[in-house]
Structure formats: C-alpha cells, structure tokens
Amino acid sequence: MSSINVVETAAALPAAWSSYSLGKVGAACVKVLRMDSSPVQEEAHGADEVLLVLDGRLELLVEGIEVAVETGEMYRVPAGARHAVGPGSHGTLVIVEEPGA
C-alpha cells in the first residue's frame, strides 16, 4: 500500500459533500470529502461518528447546540445524536464511521 494525499484526493472529487472511501479500519470506514460552504440536512447514525477537519472549518449543529470544529480538530458525534452541517463549512473533512450504523 502506498501513502494517500488526503487533501488532494478531496480536491479532486467531482462534487462537494460527495465522500470517497479511503479504506477500512476494522469495521469502520474512513472517508474524505470536500466541504463547499453549503449546509447539509440533519441526520443521525446508529454508531458514533468521528469528524476530523484537515483544513478549513466545520460548522455543526448537534442536538441544537452550535459547534465549530477548526483545522486540526476532531469532533465525535455520539450514536443517535441529531446533527447537521451549517452554512460556511469549508475545507477538507475526514469521516470515520461504521457503515450501515
């Protein structure tokens, strides 16, 4: 296996908010996507989800609480928590989640 430039991979994606699977660690899927300042509708998952901002800023609304995740920061969304992405989120985001959870 060779190294992957995650930022370049996200930049090359055809559309923002369209994730690309980088691989698996156990049952968890590691994905990357490009954020483009548009909001994303509320969702919830059956397992924890980890959001890591490689560059830029992620504006979250988690169970009605505003959370800003800056470059180099990570946020864990607990299983079942309703969360949405607010306008202004931009940059490169890595997501670690269990598929189908």
CSV table of N, CA and C in Angstrom, one decimal:
chain,number,residue,atom,x,y,z
A,1,MET,N,0.8,-1.2,0.0
A,1,MET,CA,0.0,0.0,0.0
A,1,MET,C,0.9,1.2,0.0
A,2,SER,N,0.5,2.2,-0.7
A,2,SER,CA,1.2,3.5,-0.8
A,2,SER,C,0.5,4.6,0.0
A,3,SER,N,1.2,5.7,0.3
A,3,SER,CA,0.5,6.8,1.0
A,3,SER,C,-0.5,7.5,0.1
A,4,ILE,N,-1.5,8.1,0.8
A,4,ILE,CA,-2.5,8.8,0.1
A,4,ILE,C,-2.5,10.3,0.5
A,5,ASN,N,-2.5,11.2,-0.4
A,5,ASN,CA,-2.6,12.6,-0.1
A,5,ASN,C,-4.1,12.9,0.0
A,6,VAL,N,-4.5,13.0,1.3
A,6,VAL,CA,-6.0,13.1,1.5
A,6,VAL,C,-6.5,14.4,1.0
A,7,VAL,N,-5.8,15.5,1.2
A,7,VAL,CA,-6.3,16.8,0.7
A,7,VAL,C,-6.4,16.8,-0.8
A,8,GLU,N,-5.4,16.3,-1.5
A,8,GLU,CA,-5.5,16.2,-3.0
A,8,GLU,C,-6.7,15.3,-3.4
A,9,THR,N,-6.9,14.2,-2.7
A,9,THR,CA,-8.0,13.3,-3.0
A,9,THR,C,-9.3,14.0,-2.9
A,10,ALA,N,-9.5,14.8,-1.8
A,10,ALA,CA,-10.8,15.5,-1.6
A,10,ALA,C,-10.9,16.6,-2.7
A,11,ALA,N,-9.9,17.3,-3.0
A,11,ALA,CA,-9.9,18.4,-4.0
A,11,ALA,C,-10.3,17.9,-5.4
A,12,ALA,N,-9.9,16.6,-5.7
A,12,ALA,CA,-10.2,16.0,-7.0
A,12,ALA,C,-11.6,15.4,-7.1
A,13,LEU,N,-12.4,15.4,-6.0
A,13,LEU,CA,-13.7,14.8,-6.1
A,13,LEU,C,-14.6,15.7,-7.0
A,14,PRO,N,-15.5,15.0,-7.7
A,14,PRO,CA,-16.3,15.8,-8.7
A,14,PRO,C,-17.3,16.7,-8.1
A,15,ALA,N,-17.7,16.5,-6.8
A,15,ALA,CA,-18.7,17.3,-6.2
A,15,ALA,C,-18.4,17.4,-4.7
A,16,ALA,N,-18.8,18.6,-4.1
A,16,ALA,CA,-18.6,18.8,-2.7
A,16,ALA,C,-19.6,17.9,-2.0
A,17,TRP,N,-19.3,17.5,-0.8
A,17,TRP,CA,-20.2,16.7,0.1
A,17,TRP,C,-20.4,15.3,-0.5
A,18,SER,N,-19.6,14.9,-1.5
A,18,SER,CA,-19.6,13.6,-2.0
A,18,SER,C,-18.4,12.9,-1.5
A,19,SER,N,-18.6,11.9,-0.6
A,19,SER,CA,-17.4,11.3,0.1
A,19,SER,C,-16.8,10.2,-0.8
A,20,TYR,N,-15.5,10.0,-0.4
A,20,TYR,CA,-14.7,8.9,-1.1
A,20,TYR,C,-14.1,8.1,0.0
A,21,SER,N,-14.3,6.8,-0.1
A,21,SER,CA,-13.8,5.9,0.9
A,21,SER,C,-12.2,5.7,0.7
A,22,LEU,N,-11.5,6.0,1.7
A,22,LEU,CA,-10.0,5.8,1.7
A,22,LEU,C,-9.7,4.4,2.1
A,23,GLY,N,-10.5,3.7,2.9
A,23,GLY,CA,-10.3,2.4,3.4
A,23,GLY,C,-11.0,2.1,4.6
A,24,LYS,N,-10.7,0.9,5.2
A,24,LYS,CA,-11.4,0.4,6.4
A,24,LYS,C,-10.3,0.2,7.5
A,25,VAL,N,-10.8,0.4,8.7
A,25,VAL,CA,-10.0,0.0,9.9
A,25,VAL,C,-11.0,-0.8,10.8
A,26,GLY,N,-10.8,-2.1,10.8
A,26,GLY,CA,-11.8,-3.0,11.4
A,26,GLY,C,-13.1,-2.8,10.7
A,27,ALA,N,-14.2,-2.6,11.4
A,27,ALA,CA,-15.5,-2.4,10.7
A,27,ALA,C,-15.7,-0.9,10.3
A,28,ALA,N,-14.9,0.0,10.7
A,28,ALA,CA,-15.1,1.4,10.5
A,28,ALA,C,-14.5,1.8,9.1
A,29,CYS,N,-15.3,2.6,8.4
A,29,CYS,CA,-14.9,3.2,7.1
A,29,CYS,C,-14.3,4.6,7.3
A,30,VAL,N,-13.2,4.8,6.6
A,30,VAL,CA,-12.5,6.1,6.7
A,30,VAL,C,-12.8,6.8,5.3
A,31,LYS,N,-13.5,8.0,5.4
A,31,LYS,CA,-13.9,8.6,4.1
A,31,LYS,C,-13.3,10.1,4.2
A,32,VAL,N,-13.2,10.7,3.0
A,32,VAL,CA,-12.8,12.1,2.9
A,32,VAL,C,-13.8,12.8,2.0
A,33,LEU,N,-14.0,14.0,2.2
A,33,LEU,CA,-14.9,14.8,1.3
A,33,LEU,C,-14.4,16.3,1.4
A,34,ARG,N,-14.9,17.0,0.4
A,34,ARG,CA,-14.7,18.5,0.3
A,34,ARG,C,-15.9,19.2,0.7
A,35,MET,N,-15.8,20.1,1.6
A,35,MET,CA,-16.9,21.0,2.1
A,35,MET,C,-16.9,22.3,1.2
A,36,ASP,N,-18.0,22.8,0.9
A,36,ASP,CA,-18.1,24.0,0.0
A,36,ASP,C,-19.0,25.1,0.5
A,37,SER,N,-19.2,25.2,1.8
A,37,SER,CA,-19.9,26.3,2.4
A,37,SER,C,-21.4,26.1,2.4
A,38,SER,N,-21.9,25.1,1.7
A,38,SER,CA,-23.4,24.8,1.7
A,38,SER,C,-23.8,23.9,2.9
A,39,PRO,N,-25.0,24.2,3.4
A,39,PRO,CA,-25.4,23.3,4.6
A,39,PRO,C,-25.8,21.9,4.1
A,40,VAL,N,-25.8,21.0,5.1
A,40,VAL,CA,-26.2,19.6,4.9
A,40,VAL,C,-27.3,19.3,5.9
A,41,GLN,N,-28.3,18.6,5.4
A,41,GLN,CA,-29.5,18.3,6.2
A,41,GLN,C,-29.2,17.5,7.5
A,42,GLU,N,-30.0,17.6,8.5
A,42,GLU,CA,-29.8,16.9,9.7
A,42,GLU,C,-29.9,15.4,9.5
A,43,GLU,N,-29.1,14.6,10.3
A,43,GLU,CA,-29.1,13.2,10.2
A,43,GLU,C,-28.7,12.6,11.6
A,44,ALA,N,-28.8,11.3,11.7
A,44,ALA,CA,-28.4,10.7,12.9
A,44,ALA,C,-27.9,9.3,12.5
A,45,HIS,N,-27.0,8.7,13.3
A,45,HIS,CA,-26.4,7.4,13.0
A,45,HIS,C,-26.5,6.5,14.2
A,46,GLY,N,-26.5,5.2,13.9
A,46,GLY,CA,-26.6,4.2,15.0
A,46,GLY,C,-25.3,3.9,15.8
A,47,ALA,N,-24.2,4.5,15.3
A,47,ALA,CA,-22.9,4.4,16.0
A,47,ALA,C,-22.3,5.8,16.0
A,48,ASP,N,-21.3,5.9,16.9
A,48,ASP,CA,-20.5,7.2,16.9
A,48,ASP,C,-19.9,7.5,15.5
A,49,GLU,N,-19.7,8.7,15.3
A,49,GLU,CA,-19.1,9.2,14.0
A,49,GLU,C,-18.0,10.2,14.4
A,50,VAL,N,-16.8,10.0,13.8
A,50,VAL,CA,-15.7,10.9,14.1
A,50,VAL,C,-15.5,11.8,12.9
A,51,LEU,N,-15.5,13.2,13.1
A,51,LEU,CA,-15.3,14.2,12.1
A,51,LEU,C,-14.0,14.9,12.4
A,52,LEU,N,-13.0,14.8,11.4
A,52,LEU,CA,-11.7,15.4,11.6
A,52,LEU,C,-11.5,16.4,10.5
A,53,VAL,N,-11.3,17.7,10.8
A,53,VAL,CA,-11.1,18.8,9.9
A,53,VAL,C,-9.6,18.9,9.6
A,54,LEU,N,-9.2,18.5,8.3
A,54,LEU,CA,-7.8,18.6,7.9
A,54,LEU,C,-7.5,20.1,7.6
A,55,ASP,N,-8.4,20.8,6.9
A,55,ASP,CA,-8.2,22.2,6.7
A,55,ASP,C,-9.5,22.8,6.6
A,56,GLY,N,-9.6,24.1,6.9
A,56,GLY,CA,-10.9,24.8,6.9
A,56,GLY,C,-11.6,24.8,8.2
A,57,ARG,N,-12.9,24.8,8.2
A,57,ARG,CA,-13.8,24.9,9.4
A,57,ARG,C,-15.1,24.1,9.1
A,58,LEU,N,-15.5,23.4,10.1
A,58,LEU,CA,-16.8,22.7,10.1
A,58,LEU,C,-17.8,23.3,11.1
A,59,GLU,N,-18.9,23.8,10.6
A,59,GLU,CA,-19.9,24.4,11.5
A,59,GLU,C,-21.0,23.3,11.7
A,60,LEU,N,-21.2,22.8,12.9
A,60,LEU,CA,-22.1,21.8,13.2
A,60,LEU,C,-23.2,22.3,14.1
A,61,LEU,N,-24.4,21.7,14.0
A,61,LEU,CA,-25.5,21.9,14.9
A,61,LEU,C,-25.8,20.5,15.5
A,62,VAL,N,-25.4,20.2,16.7
A,62,VAL,CA,-25.6,18.9,17.3
A,62,VAL,C,-26.6,18.9,18.4
A,63,GLU,N,-27.7,18.3,18.2
A,63,GLU,CA,-28.8,18.3,19.2
A,63,GLU,C,-29.1,19.7,19.6
A,64,GLY,N,-29.1,20.6,18.7
A,64,GLY,CA,-29.5,22.0,18.9
A,64,GLY,C,-28.4,22.9,19.4
A,65,ILE,N,-27.2,22.4,19.6
A,65,ILE,CA,-26.0,23.2,20.1
A,65,ILE,C,-25.1,23.4,18.9
A,66,GLU,N,-24.7,24.7,18.7
A,66,GLU,CA,-23.7,25.0,17.7
A,66,GLU,C,-22.3,24.6,18.1
A,67,VAL,N,-21.6,24.0,17.2
A,67,VAL,CA,-20.2,23.5,17.5
A,67,VAL,C,-19.4,23.9,16.3
A,68,ALA,N,-18.2,24.6,16.5
A,68,ALA,CA,-17.3,24.9,15.4
A,68,ALA,C,-16.1,24.0,15.6
A,69,VAL,N,-15.7,23.3,14.5
A,69,VAL,CA,-14.5,22.4,14.5
A,69,VAL,C,-13.5,23.0,13.6
A,70,GLU,N,-12.4,23.4,14.1
A,70,GLU,CA,-11.4,24.1,13.3
A,70,GLU,C,-10.3,23.2,12.7
A,71,THR,N,-9.5,23.7,11.9
A,71,THR,CA,-8.4,22.9,11.3
A,71,THR,C,-7.6,22.2,12.3
A,72,GLY,N,-7.4,20.9,12.1
A,72,GLY,CA,-6.6,20.1,13.0
A,72,GLY,C,-7.4,19.5,14.2
A,73,GLU,N,-8.7,19.9,14.3
A,73,GLU,CA,-9.6,19.5,15.4
A,73,GLU,C,-10.5,18.3,14.9
A,74,MET,N,-10.9,17.5,15.9
A,74,MET,CA,-11.8,16.4,15.7
A,74,MET,C,-13.0,16.5,16.6
A,75,TYR,N,-14.1,16.0,16.1
A,75,TYR,CA,-15.3,16.0,16.9
A,75,TYR,C,-16.0,14.7,16.8
A,76,ARG,N,-16.4,14.1,18.0
A,76,ARG,CA,-17.1,12.8,17.9
A,76,ARG,C,-18.5,13.1,18.1
A,77,VAL,N,-19.3,12.7,17.1
A,77,VAL,CA,-20.8,12.8,17.2
A,77,VAL,C,-21.3,11.5,17.9
A,78,PRO,N,-21.9,11.5,19.0
A,78,PRO,CA,-22.4,10.3,19.7
A,78,PRO,C,-23.5,9.6,18.9
A,79,ALA,N,-23.5,8.3,19.0
A,79,ALA,CA,-24.6,7.5,18.3
A,79,ALA,C,-25.9,8.1,18.7
A,80,GLY,N,-26.8,8.2,17.6
A,80,GLY,CA,-28.1,8.7,17.8
A,80,GLY,C,-28.3,10.2,17.9
A,81,ALA,N,-27.2,10.9,18.0
A,81,ALA,CA,-27.3,12.4,18.1
A,81,ALA,C,-27.7,13.0,16.7
A,82,ARG,N,-28.7,13.8,16.7
A,82,ARG,CA,-29.2,14.6,15.5
A,82,ARG,C,-28.1,15.6,15.3
A,83,HIS,N,-27.6,15.7,14.0
A,83,HIS,CA,-26.6,16.7,13.7
A,83,HIS,C,-26.8,17.1,12.3
A,84,ALA,N,-26.4,18.4,12.0
A,84,ALA,CA,-26.5,19.0,10.7
A,84,ALA,C,-25.3,19.9,10.5
A,85,VAL,N,-24.9,20.1,9.2
A,85,VAL,CA,-23.8,20.9,8.9
A,85,VAL,C,-24.4,22.3,8.5
A,86,GLY,N,-23.8,23.3,9.2
A,86,GLY,CA,-24.3,24.7,8.9
A,86,GLY,C,-23.6,25.3,7.7
A,87,PRO,N,-24.2,26.4,7.2
A,87,PRO,CA,-23.5,27.1,6.1
A,87,PRO,C,-22.2,27.7,6.6
A,88,GLY,N,-21.3,27.8,5.6
A,88,GLY,CA,-20.0,28.3,5.9
A,88,GLY,C,-18.9,27.3,6.1
A,89,SER,N,-19.3,26.0,6.2
A,89,SER,CA,-18.3,24.9,6.4
A,89,SER,C,-17.6,24.8,5.1
A,90,HIS,N,-16.2,24.8,5.2
A,90,HIS,CA,-15.4,24.7,4.0
A,90,HIS,C,-14.1,24.0,4.3
A,91,GLY,N,-13.5,23.4,3.3
A,91,GLY,CA,-12.2,22.7,3.5
A,91,GLY,C,-12.3,21.2,3.3
A,92,THR,N,-11.4,20.5,4.0
A,92,THR,CA,-11.3,19.0,3.8
A,92,THR,C,-11.7,18.3,5.1
A,93,LEU,N,-12.6,17.4,5.0
A,93,LEU,CA,-13.1,16.7,6.2
A,93,LEU,C,-12.9,15.2,6.0
A,94,VAL,N,-12.4,14.5,7.1
A,94,VAL,CA,-12.3,13.1,7.1
A,94,VAL,C,-13.3,12.6,8.1
A,95,ILE,N,-14.0,11.5,7.7
A,95,ILE,CA,-15.1,10.9,8.5
A,95,ILE,C,-14.7,9.5,8.8
A,96,VAL,N,-14.9,9.1,10.0
A,96,VAL,CA,-14.7,7.7,10.4
A,96,VAL,C,-16.0,7.2,11.0
A,97,GLU,N,-16.6,6.2,10.3
A,97,GLU,CA,-17.9,5.7,10.7
A,97,GLU,C,-18.1,4.2,10.4
A,98,GLU,N,-19.0,3.6,11.1
A,98,GLU,CA,-19.4,2.2,10.8
A,98,GLU,C,-20.4,2.2,9.7
A,99,PRO,N,-20.2,1.6,8.6
A,99,PRO,CA,-21.2,1.5,7.6
A,99,PRO,C,-22.5,0.9,8.0
A,100,GLY,N,-23.6,1.5,7.6
A,100,GLY,CA,-24.9,0.9,8.0
A,100,GLY,C,-25.4,1.2,9.4
A,101,ALA,N,-24.5,1.9,10.2
A,101,ALA,CA,-24.9,2.1,11.6
A,101,ALA,C,-25.8,3.3,11.7
